[in-house]
Amino acid sequence: MTQPINVFEYETLAKNQLSEMAWGYYSTGALDQITLGDNRAAYERYRLRPRMLVDVSQRDLSVSILGQSLSRPILIAPMAFQCLAHPEGEIATARAATEAGMMMVLSTLSTQSLEEVAATGCPRWFQLYVHKDRGLTKALVQRAESMGYQALCVTVDAPFIGRREADVRNEFTLPKGLKLANLLTMADVTLPDVPDDSGLFAYFKEQIDPSLTWKDLEWLQSMTKLPVVVKGILRADDALLAVQHGVKGIIVSNHGGRQLDGAIASLDALQDITDAVGEQVEVLMDGGIRRGTDILKALALGAKAVLVGRPILWGLAVGGQAGVSHVLQLLTEELELAMALSGCPRIGDIDSSLVEPRTIANL
């Protein structure tokens, strides 16, 4: 097989590797998938204004996030159930992250445990869903801290799960042999089989706490020394509330178009948030990234780094650890080239002067 030369080719190949249920779960969004499509379209709404006659013979993509030095401004987003894509699942992804010197954010709903992922040595954060069982939630936080996770990434946009019609149609649940690895030994928590519905939807309704408020961030911070990052912010006023409640980082995100359909694209929400919070906290973003130029535009609009989700799954499905590594390599090489062609030898040279929104006049 000829090796894919971009993320889109990996996506095409991955569809042929995955079961209908896994493909539907990974690839689709909520309801009419308006936000899912808009996350991609948003990048086309911005054009680049490159600088010329800059010495770009040496490029440096390194960045520091919450005091952690990373080789490039790309993190692996938290994604559940990675063993649906490949038997090694999150372990393969973690090993690829370790090789690349990149941060991986592990999902609460991973199919390999946080201890198993920690054993790979990869730089890592733990993504947390706050359960109704606060004792269970506290235990997850304490396990993550004891295993060397470097931040707690709290998802705040999912008091209930968005209605994903592919999951309803496929009656989504985990195949025999896969498990909620982080919860298996802690409580009688499983993904139910639900006729004519999604088992994940039922799980969220039964287990996840919809009463979560800003005050609960103080409770989380009281039980851990880990910096808290909130994921799912789309408004400047919410970003300022996050700062007031002591978070160290914000991830501008609409959950990959999988929650509120019709929500603003992450890229379109980004600059209002970075303008509002300034340097008070570090702002990252996810949603729709498929090219190095996408990353460049996000950095120019104020993101300190980006998180990449579905492309990692496509690489995992096609080639396991090697596939993930190659996807990360492709995105890194594209970003490095885009920086060079834009007159930006270092990440710190990227600023808002590099981008302008398309208008009717300049289409």
Tab-separated table of N, CA and C in Angstrom, residues 214-360:
chain	number	residue	atom	x	y	z
A	214	TRP	N	-19.570	26.552	38.053
A	214	TRP	CA	-18.246	27.135	38.283
A	214	TRP	C	-17.739	26.850	39.684
A	215	LYS	N	-18.645	26.797	40.648
A	215	LYS	CA	-18.242	26.547	42.027
A	215	LYS	C	-17.560	25.192	42.177
A	216	ASP	N	-17.953	24.230	41.343
A	216	ASP	CA	-17.359	22.903	41.428
A	216	ASP	C	-15.899	22.885	40.974
A	217	LEU	N	-15.492	23.890	40.187
A	217	LEU	CA	-14.076	23.981	39.846
A	217	LEU	C	-13.236	24.219	41.091
A	218	GLU	N	-13.784	24.991	42.035
A	218	GLU	CA	-13.073	25.223	43.295
A	218	GLU	C	-12.940	23.911	44.068
A	219	TRP	N	-13.982	23.096	44.042
A	219	TRP	CA	-13.929	21.790	44.714
A	219	TRP	C	-12.852	20.914	44.083
A	220	LEU	N	-12.798	20.901	42.755
A	220	LEU	CA	-11.779	20.092	42.083
A	220	LEU	C	-10.374	20.579	42.429
A	221	GLN	N	-10.192	21.879	42.432
A	221	GLN	CA	-8.864	22.423	42.723
A	221	GLN	C	-8.452	22.184	44.171
A	222	SER	N	-9.446	22.023	45.053
A	222	SER	CA	-9.125	21.805	46.464
A	222	SER	C	-8.559	20.417	46.720
A	223	MET	N	-8.750	19.473	45.777
A	223	MET	CA	-8.330	18.092	46.012
A	223	MET	C	-7.070	17.709	45.244
A	224	THR	N	-6.499	18.663	44.481
A	224	THR	CA	-5.346	18.307	43.670
A	224	THR	C	-4.396	19.489	43.531
A	225	LYS	N	-3.136	19.170	43.355
A	225	LYS	CA	-2.133	20.195	43.053
A	225	LYS	C	-1.982	20.399	41.548
A	226	LEU	N	-2.662	19.570	40.756
A	226	LEU	CA	-2.558	19.680	39.311
A	226	LEU	C	-3.231	20.960	38.809
A	227	PRO	N	-2.641	21.633	37.832
A	227	PRO	CA	-3.343	22.763	37.218
A	227	PRO	C	-4.602	22.272	36.516
A	228	VAL	N	-5.657	23.065	36.597
A	228	VAL	CA	-6.933	22.708	35.978
A	228	VAL	C	-7.105	23.486	34.677
A	229	VAL	N	-7.417	22.759	33.629
A	229	VAL	CA	-7.716	23.321	32.310
A	229	VAL	C	-9.175	22.994	32.006
A	230	VAL	N	-9.934	23.973	31.513
A	230	VAL	CA	-11.328	23.705	31.156
A	230	VAL	C	-11.452	23.603	29.650
A	231	LYS	N	-12.155	22.582	29.196
A	231	LYS	CA	-12.309	22.313	27.761
A	231	LYS	C	-13.777	22.446	27.382
A	232	GLY	N	-14.042	23.295	26.375
A	232	GLY	CA	-15.409	23.458	25.907
A	232	GLY	C	-15.910	24.888	25.975
A	233	ILE	N	-15.003	25.852	26.116
A	233	ILE	CA	-15.390	27.259	26.214
A	233	ILE	C	-15.529	27.855	24.821
A	234	LEU	N	-16.620	28.616	24.598
A	234	LEU	CA	-16.872	29.240	23.301
A	234	LEU	C	-17.235	30.719	23.418
A	235	ARG	N	-17.254	31.257	24.661
A	235	ARG	CA	-17.647	32.651	24.877
A	235	ARG	C	-16.580	33.361	25.697
A	236	ALA	N	-16.375	34.648	25.381
A	236	ALA	CA	-15.390	35.434	26.124
A	236	ALA	C	-15.787	35.602	27.576
A	237	ASP	N	-17.096	35.776	27.870
A	237	ASP	CA	-17.495	35.963	29.263
A	237	ASP	C	-17.288	34.686	30.073
A	238	ASP	N	-17.511	33.533	29.464
A	238	ASP	CA	-17.206	32.279	30.155
A	238	ASP	C	-15.702	32.136	30.376
A	239	ALA	N	-14.910	32.566	29.407
A	239	ALA	CA	-13.457	32.500	29.568
A	239	ALA	C	-13.002	33.348	30.747
A	240	LEU	N	-13.597	34.521	30.896
A	240	LEU	CA	-13.242	35.385	32.028
A	240	LEU	C	-13.694	34.773	33.348
A	241	LEU	N	-14.847	34.116	33.360
A	241	LEU	CA	-15.277	33.409	34.569
A	241	LEU	C	-14.299	32.285	34.913
A	242	ALA	N	-13.801	31.610	33.910
A	242	ALA	CA	-12.820	30.556	34.155
A	242	ALA	C	-11.570	31.128	34.813
A	243	VAL	N	-11.121	32.268	34.322
A	243	VAL	CA	-9.961	32.926	34.933
A	243	VAL	C	-10.252	33.277	36.385
A	244	GLN	N	-11.438	33.839	36.627
A	244	GLN	CA	-11.806	34.227	37.995
A	244	GLN	C	-11.848	33.038	38.935
A	245	HIS	N	-12.118	31.852	38.394
A	245	HIS	CA	-12.214	30.656	39.224
A	245	HIS	C	-10.917	29.851	39.238
A	246	GLY	N	-9.853	30.471	38.796
A	246	GLY	CA	-8.538	29.920	39.065
A	246	GLY	C	-7.994	28.903	38.092
A	247	VAL	N	-8.632	28.727	36.928
A	247	VAL	CA	-8.083	27.753	35.989
A	247	VAL	C	-6.783	28.280	35.398
A	248	LYS	N	-5.951	27.367	34.925
A	248	LYS	CA	-4.659	27.733	34.345
A	248	LYS	C	-4.670	27.685	32.828
A	249	GLY	N	-5.697	27.073	32.261
A	249	GLY	CA	-5.766	26.982	30.815
A	249	GLY	C	-7.189	26.838	30.344
A	250	ILE	N	-7.435	27.264	29.105
A	250	ILE	CA	-8.757	27.179	28.475
A	250	ILE	C	-8.575	26.524	27.112
A	251	ILE	N	-9.428	25.553	26.808
A	251	ILE	CA	-9.451	24.970	25.473
A	251	ILE	C	-10.740	25.411	24.795
A	252	VAL	N	-10.593	26.228	23.760
A	252	VAL	CA	-11.730	26.668	22.965
A	252	VAL	C	-12.157	25.475	22.114
A	253	SER	N	-13.389	25.011	22.320
A	253	SER	CA	-13.795	23.745	21.715
A	253	SER	C	-15.310	23.628	21.673
A	254	ASN	N	-15.816	23.031	20.601
A	254	ASN	CA	-17.231	22.656	20.547
A	254	ASN	C	-17.376	21.133	20.506
A	255	HIS	N	-16.367	20.437	21.042
A	255	HIS	CA	-16.413	18.971	21.168
A	255	HIS	C	-16.465	18.307	19.793
A	256	GLY	N	-15.744	18.908	18.842
A	256	GLY	CA	-15.711	18.325	17.507
A	256	GLY	C	-17.054	18.299	16.808
A	257	GLY	N	-17.936	19.246	17.151
A	257	GLY	CA	-19.270	19.279	16.537
A	257	GLY	C	-20.181	18.177	17.027
A	258	ARG	N	-19.870	17.605	18.201
A	258	ARG	CA	-20.599	16.433	18.676
A	258	ARG	C	-21.586	16.749	19.806
A	259	GLN	N	-21.676	18.025	20.196
A	259	GLN	CA	-22.562	18.379	21.298
A	259	GLN	C	-23.738	19.234	20.804
A	260	LEU	N	-23.617	20.546	20.876
A	260	LEU	CA	-24.709	21.438	20.456
A	260	LEU	C	-24.565	21.740	18.974
A	261	ASP	N	-25.419	21.153	18.158
A	261	ASP	CA	-25.342	21.435	16.725
A	261	ASP	C	-25.816	22.857	16.464
A	262	GLY	N	-25.061	23.558	15.628
A	262	GLY	CA	-25.313	24.970	15.392
A	262	GLY	C	-24.428	25.869	16.222
A	263	ALA	N	-23.628	25.297	17.114
A	263	ALA	CA	-22.683	26.095	17.896
A	263	ALA	C	-21.618	26.683	16.978
A	264	ILE	N	-21.037	27.781	17.399
A	264	ILE	CA	-20.011	28.474	16.638
A	264	ILE	C	-18.796	27.575	16.432
A	265	ALA	N	-18.149	27.711	15.275
A	265	ALA	CA	-16.906	26.993	15.021
A	265	ALA	C	-15.842	27.445	16.013
A	266	SER	N	-15.020	26.530	16.451
A	266	SER	CA	-13.990	26.855	17.447
A	266	SER	C	-13.093	27.993	16.966
A	267	LEU	N	-12.669	27.939	15.700
A	267	LEU	CA	-11.765	28.965	15.187
A	267	LEU	C	-12.427	30.338	15.204
A	268	ASP	N	-13.722	30.395	14.915
A	268	ASP	CA	-14.427	31.674	14.917
A	268	ASP	C	-14.582	32.239	16.326
A	269	ALA	N	-14.608	31.369	17.323
A	269	ALA	CA	-14.738	31.826	18.717
A	269	ALA	C	-13.408	32.230	19.328
A	270	LEU	N	-12.316	31.830	18.692
A	270	LEU	CA	-11.004	31.902	19.337
A	270	LEU	C	-10.553	33.315	19.661
A	271	GLN	N	-10.573	34.226	18.699
A	271	GLN	CA	-9.942	35.521	18.922
A	271	GLN	C	-10.655	36.347	19.986
A	272	ASP	N	-11.984	36.280	20.045
A	272	ASP	CA	-12.698	36.987	21.115
A	272	ASP	C	-12.211	36.527	22.480
A	273	ILE	N	-11.956	35.235	22.602
A	273	ILE	CA	-11.527	34.683	23.897
A	273	ILE	C	-10.086	35.071	24.207
A	274	THR	N	-9.200	34.960	23.222
A	274	THR	CA	-7.806	35.341	23.487
A	274	THR	C	-7.690	36.837	23.764
A	275	ASP	N	-8.482	37.655	23.087
A	275	ASP	CA	-8.473	39.096	23.368
A	275	ASP	C	-8.970	39.380	24.777
A	276	ALA	N	-9.969	38.620	25.225
A	276	ALA	CA	-10.559	38.869	26.544
A	276	ALA	C	-9.621	38.496	27.687
A	277	VAL	N	-8.954	37.353	27.574
A	277	VAL	CA	-8.149	36.870	28.708
A	277	VAL	C	-6.703	37.296	28.630
A	278	GLY	N	-6.241	37.718	27.454
A	278	GLY	CA	-4.859	38.155	27.334
A	278	GLY	C	-3.871	37.084	27.758
A	279	GLU	N	-2.941	37.448	28.614
A	279	GLU	CA	-1.900	36.532	29.084
A	279	GLU	C	-2.242	35.908	30.433
A	280	GLN	N	-3.479	36.083	30.892
A	280	GLN	CA	-3.825	35.586	32.229
A	280	GLN	C	-3.791	34.062	32.323
A	281	VAL	N	-4.198	33.397	31.246
A	281	VAL	CA	-4.163	31.938	31.174
A	281	VAL	C	-3.724	31.544	29.767
A	282	GLU	N	-3.322	30.307	29.618
A	282	GLU	CA	-2.956	29.817	28.302
A	282	GLU	C	-4.212	29.307	27.579
A	283	VAL	N	-4.372	29.729	26.325
A	283	VAL	CA	-5.541	29.372	25.540
A	283	VAL	C	-5.113	28.423	24.432
A	284	LEU	N	-5.790	27.285	24.360
A	284	LEU	CA	-5.591	26.313	23.298
A	284	LEU	C	-6.913	26.151	22.559
A	285	MET	N	-6.902	25.431	21.450
A	285	MET	CA	-8.164	25.194	20.748
A	285	MET	C	-8.107	23.860	20.017
A	286	ASP	N	-9.295	23.322	19.721
A	286	ASP	CA	-9.392	22.145	18.869
A	286	ASP	C	-10.564	22.332	17.912
A	287	GLY	N	-10.646	21.435	16.935
A	287	GLY	CA	-11.799	21.451	16.045
A	287	GLY	C	-11.436	21.631	14.587
A	288	GLY	N	-11.516	20.557	13.798
A	288	GLY	CA	-11.436	20.649	12.353
A	288	GLY	C	-10.041	20.731	11.765
A	289	ILE	N	-9.004	20.585	12.560
A	289	ILE	CA	-7.643	20.743	12.040
A	289	ILE	C	-7.268	19.548	11.173
A	290	ARG	N	-6.876	19.843	9.938
A	290	ARG	CA	-6.478	18.804	8.993
A	290	ARG	C	-5.186	19.149	8.251
A	291	ARG	N	-4.731	20.385	8.348
A	291	ARG	CA	-3.546	20.836	7.629
A	291	ARG	C	-2.659	21.693	8.537
A	292	GLY	N	-1.385	21.773	8.174
A	292	GLY	CA	-0.481	22.651	8.912
A	292	GLY	C	-0.889	24.101	8.835
A	293	THR	N	-1.466	24.512	7.693
A	293	THR	CA	-1.945	25.891	7.586
A	293	THR	C	-3.106	26.160	8.535
A	294	ASP	N	-3.905	25.139	8.845
A	294	ASP	CA	-4.963	25.299	9.848
A	294	ASP	C	-4.350	25.651	11.197
A	295	ILE	N	-3.290	24.939	11.550
A	295	ILE	CA	-2.619	25.193	12.825
A	295	ILE	C	-2.045	26.600	12.845
A	296	LEU	N	-1.407	27.006	11.738
A	296	LEU	CA	-0.838	28.351	11.659
A	296	LEU	C	-1.909	29.411	11.882
A	297	LYS	N	-3.076	29.245	11.280
A	297	LYS	CA	-4.154	30.224	11.446
A	297	LYS	C	-4.633	30.272	12.897
A	298	ALA	N	-4.737	29.110	13.542
A	298	ALA	CA	-5.165	29.086	14.942
A	298	ALA	C	-4.147	29.790	15.835
A	299	LEU	N	-2.874	29.558	15.585
A	299	LEU	CA	-1.834	30.225	16.380
A	299	LEU	C	-1.856	31.730	16.136
A	300	ALA	N	-2.095	32.135	14.893
A	300	ALA	CA	-2.145	33.563	14.574
A	300	ALA	C	-3.318	34.254	15.260
A	301	LEU	N	-4.395	33.519	15.488
A	301	LEU	CA	-5.568	34.087	16.163
A	301	LEU	C	-5.470	33.988	17.684
A	302	GLY	N	-4.328	33.542	18.186
A	302	GLY	CA	-4.066	33.643	19.617
A	302	GLY	C	-3.908	32.356	20.378
A	303	ALA	N	-4.134	31.198	19.746
A	303	ALA	CA	-3.963	29.935	20.468
A	303	ALA	C	-2.483	29.696	20.760
A	304	LYS	N	-2.201	29.195	21.950
A	304	LYS	CA	-0.834	28.829	22.303
A	304	LYS	C	-0.454	27.496	21.650
A	305	ALA	N	-1.438	26.643	21.461
A	305	ALA	CA	-1.256	25.350	20.815
A	305	ALA	C	-2.630	24.842	20.410
A	306	VAL	N	-2.645	23.758	19.641
A	306	VAL	CA	-3.899	23.151	19.214
A	306	VAL	C	-3.939	21.697	19.660
A	307	LEU	N	-5.146	21.166	19.726
A	307	LEU	CA	-5.338	19.743	19.973
A	307	LEU	C	-5.919	19.115	18.714
A	308	VAL	N	-5.382	17.960	18.333
A	308	VAL	CA	-5.806	17.258	17.138
A	308	VAL	C	-6.479	15.954	17.558
A	309	GLY	N	-7.661	15.693	17.002
A	309	GLY	CA	-8.437	14.530	17.405
A	309	GLY	C	-8.587	13.493	16.313
A	310	ARG	N	-9.590	13.649	15.459
A	310	ARG	CA	-9.923	12.607	14.491
A	310	ARG	C	-8.738	12.160	13.630
A	311	PRO	N	-7.859	13.053	13.153
A	311	PRO	CA	-6.727	12.556	12.363
A	311	PRO	C	-5.877	11.516	13.087
A	312	ILE	N	-5.785	11.632	14.408
A	312	ILE	CA	-5.045	10.629	15.180
A	312	ILE	C	-5.748	9.274	15.085
A	313	LEU	N	-7.060	9.288	15.169
A	313	LEU	CA	-7.818	8.036	15.052
A	313	LEU	C	-7.669	7.417	13.674
A	314	TRP	N	-7.627	8.257	12.631
A	314	TRP	CA	-7.451	7.713	11.277
A	314	TRP	C	-6.082	7.040	11.171
A	315	GLY	N	-5.063	7.675	11.689
A	315	GLY	CA	-3.741	7.067	11.666
A	315	GLY	C	-3.685	5.784	12.471
A	316	LEU	N	-4.345	5.784	13.620
A	316	LEU	CA	-4.376	4.606	14.476
A	316	LEU	C	-5.065	3.445	13.782
A	317	ALA	N	-6.191	3.718	13.131
A	317	ALA	CA	-6.945	2.662	12.450
A	317	ALA	C	-6.157	2.064	11.292
A	318	VAL	N	-5.420	2.890	10.580
A	318	VAL	CA	-4.699	2.435	9.392
A	318	VAL	C	-3.392	1.740	9.749
A	319	GLY	N	-2.666	2.279	10.724
A	319	GLY	CA	-1.320	1.752	10.975
A	319	GLY	C	-0.899	1.644	12.413
A	320	GLY	N	-1.837	1.707	13.368
A	320	GLY	CA	-1.453	1.603	14.768
A	320	GLY	C	-0.508	2.725	15.157
A	321	GLN	N	0.475	2.415	15.986
A	321	GLN	CA	1.421	3.419	16.455
A	321	GLN	C	2.118	4.118	15.291
A	322	ALA	N	2.535	3.356	14.290
A	322	ALA	CA	3.228	3.951	13.144
A	322	ALA	C	2.316	4.915	12.392
A	323	GLY	N	1.030	4.594	12.305
A	323	GLY	CA	0.086	5.479	11.638
A	323	GLY	C	-0.085	6.789	12.380
A	324	VAL	N	-0.187	6.713	13.715
A	324	VAL	CA	-0.287	7.932	14.517
A	324	VAL	C	0.970	8.771	14.344
A	325	SER	N	2.126	8.119	14.402
A	325	SER	CA	3.392	8.845	14.245
A	325	SER	C	3.449	9.557	12.899
A	326	HIS	N	2.979	8.879	11.849
A	326	HIS	CA	3.040	9.489	10.520
A	326	HIS	C	2.081	10.660	10.399
A	327	VAL	N	0.891	10.550	10.970
A	327	VAL	CA	-0.039	11.684	10.962
A	327	VAL	C	0.584	12.885	11.675
A	328	LEU	N	1.197	12.654	12.811
A	328	LEU	CA	1.846	13.745	13.535
A	328	LEU	C	2.997	14.330	12.729
A	329	GLN	N	3.724	13.476	12.036
A	329	GLN	CA	4.816	13.942	11.186
A	329	GLN	C	4.294	14.805	10.043
A	330	LEU	N	3.227	14.355	9.392
A	330	LEU	CA	2.659	15.121	8.292
A	330	LEU	C	2.212	16.511	8.743
A	331	LEU	N	1.489	16.569	9.849
A	331	LEU	CA	1.004	17.858	10.339
A	331	LEU	C	2.160	18.759	10.750
A	332	THR	N	3.187	18.179	11.362
A	332	THR	CA	4.353	18.963	11.779
A	332	THR	C	5.096	19.519	10.574
A	333	GLU	N	5.314	18.677	9.578
A	333	GLU	CA	6.026	19.133	8.375
A	333	GLU	C	5.232	20.212	7.647
A	334	GLU	N	3.917	20.048	7.580
A	334	GLU	CA	3.093	21.067	6.934
A	334	GLU	C	3.140	22.384	7.698
A	335	LEU	N	3.087	22.320	9.032
A	335	LEU	CA	3.168	23.531	9.841
A	335	LEU	C	4.519	24.212	9.654
A	336	GLU	N	5.591	23.424	9.677
A	336	GLU	CA	6.930	24.000	9.527
A	336	GLU	C	7.081	24.694	8.177
A	337	LEU	N	6.571	24.069	7.121
A	337	LEU	CA	6.627	24.684	5.801
A	337	LEU	C	5.785	25.952	5.747
A	338	ALA	N	4.578	25.906	6.321
A	338	ALA	CA	3.716	27.090	6.330
A	338	ALA	C	4.375	28.238	7.092
A	339	MET	N	5.041	27.931	8.202
A	339	MET	CA	5.752	28.963	8.948
A	339	MET	C	6.863	29.567	8.099
A	340	ALA	N	7.638	28.715	7.427
A	340	ALA	CA	8.735	29.211	6.601
A	340	ALA	C	8.220	30.106	5.479
A	341	LEU	N	7.164	29.675	4.811
A	341	LEU	CA	6.608	30.450	3.703
A	341	LEU	C	5.906	31.717	4.166
A	342	SER	N	5.606	31.805	5.457
A	342	SER	CA	4.970	32.999	6.021
A	342	SER	C	5.967	33.934	6.684
A	343	GLY	N	7.244	33.560	6.658
A	343	GLY	CA	8.261	34.410	7.272
A	343	GLY	C	8.283	34.325	8.777
A	344	CYS	N	8.010	33.122	9.315
A	344	CYS	CA	7.945	32.927	10.770
A	344	CYS	C	8.859	31.759	11.165
A	345	PRO	N	10.133	32.025	11.456
A	345	PRO	CA	11.020	30.921	11.820
A	345	PRO	C	10.744	30.324	13.194
A	346	ARG	N	10.056	31.059	14.067
A	346	ARG	CA	9.745	30.589	15.414
A	346	ARG	C	8.259	30.769	15.706
A	347	ILE	N	7.774	29.952	16.629
A	347	ILE	CA	6.358	30.066	17.012
A	347	ILE	C	6.037	31.473	17.494
A	348	GLY	N	6.963	32.093	18.207
A	348	GLY	CA	6.735	33.435	18.727
A	348	GLY	C	6.609	34.512	17.662
A	349	ASP	N	7.000	34.185	16.423
A	349	ASP	CA	6.866	35.153	15.332
A	349	ASP	C	5.466	35.175	14.737
A	350	ILE	N	4.637	34.207	15.099
A	350	ILE	CA	3.283	34.114	14.543
A	350	ILE	C	2.366	35.068	15.300
A	351	ASP	N	1.716	35.983	14.581
A	351	ASP	CA	0.789	36.912	15.235
A	351	ASP	C	-0.391	37.198	14.321
A	352	SER	N	-1.300	38.025	14.813
A	352	SER	CA	-2.569	38.245	14.112
A	352	SER	C	-2.395	38.968	12.784
A	353	SER	N	-1.245	39.602	12.552
A	353	SER	CA	-1.048	40.279	11.270
A	353	SER	C	-0.958	39.295	10.109
A	354	LEU	N	-0.765	38.013	10.406
A	354	LEU	CA	-0.648	37.004	9.357
A	354	LEU	C	-1.991	36.581	8.769
A	355	VAL	N	-3.088	36.884	9.448
A	355	VAL	CA	-4.395	36.421	8.969
A	355	VAL	C	-5.352	37.568	8.793
A	356	GLU	N	-6.243	37.411	7.833
A	356	GLU	CA	-7.358	38.347	7.695
A	356	GLU	C	-8.583	37.547	7.300
A	357	PRO	N	-9.748	37.936	7.803
A	357	PRO	CA	-10.973	37.229	7.428
A	357	PRO	C	-11.342	37.528	5.983
A	358	ARG	N	-11.854	36.514	5.301
A	358	ARG	CA	-12.371	36.755	3.958
A	358	ARG	C	-13.641	37.580	4.042
A	359	THR	N	-13.817	38.468	3.113
A	359	THR	CA	-15.055	39.253	2.994
A	359	THR	C	-15.564	39.114	1.566
A	360	ILE	N	-16.757	39.627	1.340
A	360	ILE	CA	-17.303	39.595	-0.025
A	360	ILE	C	-16.356	40.323	-0.974
